Short mmCIF file of C-alpha atoms in Angstrom, two decimals:
data_model
loop_
_atom_site.label_atom_id
_atom_site.label_comp_id
_atom_site.label_asym_id
_atom_site.label_seq_id
_atom_site.Cartn_x
_atom_site.Cartn_y
_atom_site.Cartn_z
CA MET J 290 -3.42 -22.41 0.20
CA ALA J 291 -1.88 -19.07 -0.83
CA SER J 292 0.37 -18.76 -3.82
CA SER J 293 3.97 -17.68 -3.48
CA TRP J 294 5.23 -14.11 -3.53
CA SER J 295 6.25 -12.57 -6.83
CA GLU J 296 8.65 -9.70 -7.39
CA THR J 297 7.63 -6.33 -8.78
CA GLU J 298 9.86 -3.83 -10.56
CA ILE J 299 10.63 -2.30 -7.16
CA PRO J 300 13.00 -4.37 -5.00
CA GLY J 301 11.28 -5.63 -1.87
CA VAL J 302 7.75 -4.85 -3.04
CA LEU J 303 6.18 -8.29 -3.36
CA ARG J 304 2.73 -9.43 -4.48
CA ARG J 305 0.70 -12.59 -4.08
CA SER J 306 -2.80 -13.84 -4.69
CA SER J 307 -4.72 -16.18 -2.42
CA ASP J 308 -7.19 -18.82 -3.37
CA VAL J 309 -10.78 -17.92 -2.61
CA VAL J 310 -12.78 -21.05 -1.88
CA ALA J 311 -16.48 -20.41 -2.43
CA ASP J 312 -19.64 -22.45 -2.19
CA LEU J 313 -23.34 -21.87 -1.44
CA ARG J 314 -22.52 -20.79 2.13
CA GLY J 315 -20.07 -18.05 1.17
CA SER J 316 -16.30 -18.11 0.86
CA PHE J 317 -13.04 -18.67 2.72
CA THR J 318 -9.69 -17.00 2.07
CA GLU J 319 -6.55 -17.50 4.10
CA LEU J 320 -5.14 -13.97 4.38
CA TRP J 321 -1.94 -14.45 6.35
CA ARG J 322 0.10 -16.79 8.44
CA ALA J 323 3.46 -16.02 10.02
CA THR J 324 5.36 -18.39 7.74
CA MET J 325 4.13 -16.44 4.68
CA THR J 326 6.23 -13.44 5.70
CA ASP J 327 9.15 -15.05 7.55
CA GLY J 328 12.27 -13.15 6.56
CA LEU J 329 10.44 -10.63 4.36
CA ALA J 330 10.29 -7.78 6.89
CA ASP J 331 12.99 -6.50 9.25
CA ALA J 332 10.60 -6.83 12.21
CA PRO J 333 7.53 -8.91 13.05
CA PHE J 334 4.05 -7.62 12.28
CA VAL J 335 2.58 -6.23 15.51
CA GLN J 336 -0.67 -4.45 14.59
CA ALA J 337 -3.59 -5.18 12.24
CA ASN J 338 -5.87 -2.49 10.80
CA LEU J 339 -9.00 -2.47 8.66
CA SER J 340 -9.56 0.36 6.21
CA ARG J 341 -12.84 0.73 4.32
CA SER J 342 -13.09 3.15 1.40
CA GLY J 343 -15.91 4.10 -0.93
CA THR J 344 -15.73 4.33 -4.69
CA ASP J 345 -13.29 7.01 -5.93
CA VAL J 346 -11.56 7.45 -2.58
CA LEU J 347 -7.83 7.95 -2.98
CA ARG J 348 -5.55 7.37 0.00
CA GLY J 349 -1.91 8.37 -0.29
CA MET J 350 0.79 8.85 -0.98
CA HIS J 351 2.08 7.63 2.40
CA PHE J 352 5.47 6.31 3.45
CA HIS J 353 7.35 5.25 6.58
CA ARG J 354 11.00 5.33 7.63
CA ARG J 355 10.66 2.50 10.15
CA GLN J 356 7.67 0.39 9.12
CA THR J 357 6.79 -2.34 6.64
CA ASP J 358 3.13 -2.73 5.61
CA LEU J 359 1.37 -5.85 4.40
CA TRP J 360 -1.87 -5.03 2.56
CA MET J 361 -4.53 -7.71 2.01
CA LEU J 362 -7.63 -6.79 0.03
CA LEU J 363 -10.83 -8.36 1.35
CA GLU J 364 -13.50 -6.75 -0.83
CA GLY J 365 -13.64 -4.66 -3.99
CA ASN J 366 -10.96 -3.66 -6.47
CA ALA J 367 -8.28 -1.01 -6.12
CA HIS J 368 -5.72 0.68 -8.35
CA VAL J 369 -2.50 0.73 -6.29
CA ALA J 370 0.62 2.87 -6.72
CA VAL J 371 3.98 2.30 -5.05
CA ALA J 372 6.97 4.64 -5.40
CA ASP J 373 10.49 3.69 -4.33
CA LEU J 374 11.90 6.62 -2.32
CA ARG J 375 15.08 4.80 -1.28
CA GLY J 376 17.96 6.75 -2.80
CA VAL J 377 15.59 9.02 -4.71
CA ALA J 378 17.69 12.10 -3.91
CA ALA J 379 20.20 10.89 -6.51
CA GLU J 380 17.53 10.19 -9.13
CA PRO J 381 15.35 12.61 -11.07
CA ARG J 382 12.20 10.77 -9.97
CA PRO J 383 11.22 7.68 -8.02
CA ASN J 384 10.58 4.33 -9.65
CA VAL J 385 6.76 4.03 -9.69
CA VAL J 386 4.75 0.87 -10.25
CA THR J 387 0.96 0.64 -10.47
CA PHE J 388 -1.26 -2.42 -10.49
CA GLU J 389 -4.75 -3.58 -9.60
CA MET J 390 -5.58 -5.48 -6.44
CA HIS J 391 -8.54 -7.84 -6.26
CA PRO J 392 -10.03 -9.74 -3.30
CA GLY J 393 -7.45 -12.16 -1.90
CA ASP J 394 -4.48 -10.18 -3.27
CA ALA J 395 -1.68 -9.03 -0.97
CA VAL J 396 1.26 -6.66 -1.33
CA LEU J 397 4.28 -6.27 0.95
CA ILE J 398 5.51 -2.65 1.13
CA PRO J 399 8.95 -2.05 2.68
CA GLU J 400 10.20 1.02 4.51
CA MET J 401 10.66 4.14 2.33
CA VAL J 402 8.36 2.86 -0.40
CA ALA J 403 5.44 5.26 -0.72
CA HIS J 404 2.04 3.71 -1.26
CA GLY J 405 -1.49 4.72 -2.08
CA PHE J 406 -4.62 3.44 -3.71
CA HIS J 407 -7.70 4.54 -5.61
CA ALA J 408 -10.80 2.52 -4.69
CA LEU J 409 -12.43 1.52 -7.98
CA GLU J 410 -15.48 0.42 -5.97
CA PRO J 411 -16.11 0.09 -2.23
CA ILE J 412 -13.18 -1.80 -0.71
CA ALA J 413 -12.13 -3.37 2.57
CA LEU J 414 -8.36 -3.51 3.10
CA VAL J 415 -6.70 -5.26 6.04
CA TYR J 416 -3.14 -4.25 6.67
CA LEU J 417 -0.52 -5.49 9.07
CA VAL J 418 2.32 -3.23 10.20
CA THR J 419 5.64 -3.79 11.92
CA ASN J 420 5.22 -0.84 14.34
CA GLU J 421 2.36 0.08 16.60
CA TYR J 422 0.87 3.40 15.53
CA ASP J 423 2.18 6.46 17.36
CA GLY J 424 2.06 9.10 14.59
CA THR J 425 5.81 9.81 14.46
CA ASP J 426 6.44 7.83 11.28
CA GLU J 427 3.45 8.93 9.17
CA LEU J 428 4.86 10.75 6.16
CA GLY J 429 3.42 11.61 2.79
CA PHE J 430 3.64 13.59 -0.42
CA ALA J 431 1.09 14.97 -2.88
CA TRP J 432 -0.77 12.26 -4.77
CA ASP J 433 -0.52 14.22 -8.04
CA ASP J 434 3.08 15.47 -7.72
CA PRO J 435 4.62 15.72 -11.22
CA ASP J 436 8.01 14.52 -9.90
CA ALA J 437 6.38 11.16 -9.08
CA ALA J 438 4.23 11.15 -12.25
CA ILE J 439 1.88 8.47 -10.93
CA PRO J 440 -0.60 7.44 -13.64
CA TRP J 441 -3.78 7.63 -11.57
CA ARG J 442 -7.04 6.88 -13.36
CA ILE J 443 -8.94 9.68 -11.63
CA ASP J 444 -8.72 13.46 -11.75
CA ALA J 445 -10.88 14.50 -8.78
CA PRO J 446 -10.68 11.83 -6.07
CA ILE J 447 -12.35 11.90 -2.67
CA MET J 448 -9.54 12.50 -0.16
CA SER J 449 -8.89 13.33 3.46
CA ASP J 450 -7.73 16.84 4.33
CA ARG J 451 -4.42 15.32 5.42
CA ASP J 452 -3.79 13.61 2.08
CA ARG J 453 -4.99 16.61 0.07
CA GLY J 454 -2.56 18.80 2.06
CA ASN J 455 0.51 16.58 1.67
CA PRO J 456 3.58 18.54 0.49
CA PRO J 457 5.34 18.07 -2.85
CA LEU J 458 7.63 15.03 -3.02
CA ARG J 459 10.89 17.02 -2.81
CA ALA J 460 9.64 18.97 0.24
CA ALA J 461 8.60 15.73 1.99
CA LEU J 462 12.01 14.17 1.34
CA SER J 463 13.87 17.29 2.50
CA GLN J 464 12.25 16.91 5.95
CA LEU J 465 13.85 13.48 6.55
#
């Protein structure tokens, strides 16, 4: 039912869209099955989470040293940013890619690829992760850091205190 994965400009960051089958009763979308991600992550997915965000919420930028994320958008539309931090110490700035996600879309985010989103309207995002949450691998950098130069479409997002207080990119990377 789901389409195949397609590459992005960042190695290992993959996207796909799923078919949404709708009729008078509602709709059906197959989000995930194990064979969709066989061989794509270094470990199996072990935890599922649901994140709901209102319009103009920005979450990010987050990254993990030991975890792959699989995002699947259930409702709403989001502007997503991913930044490749692998080997960034040798580069002047990370490779950044932005795109929109719509209901049924999925993105696979490998270790050391920072990720965040701006909810263009209320959204529901399911995400699978390859590590159970324990807080030791939750890293981040400032959403508006000029070294990342992410082209967000918002100047004053709604954010958590944690995300608003994230350090500059270089400071976050120096702590690794």
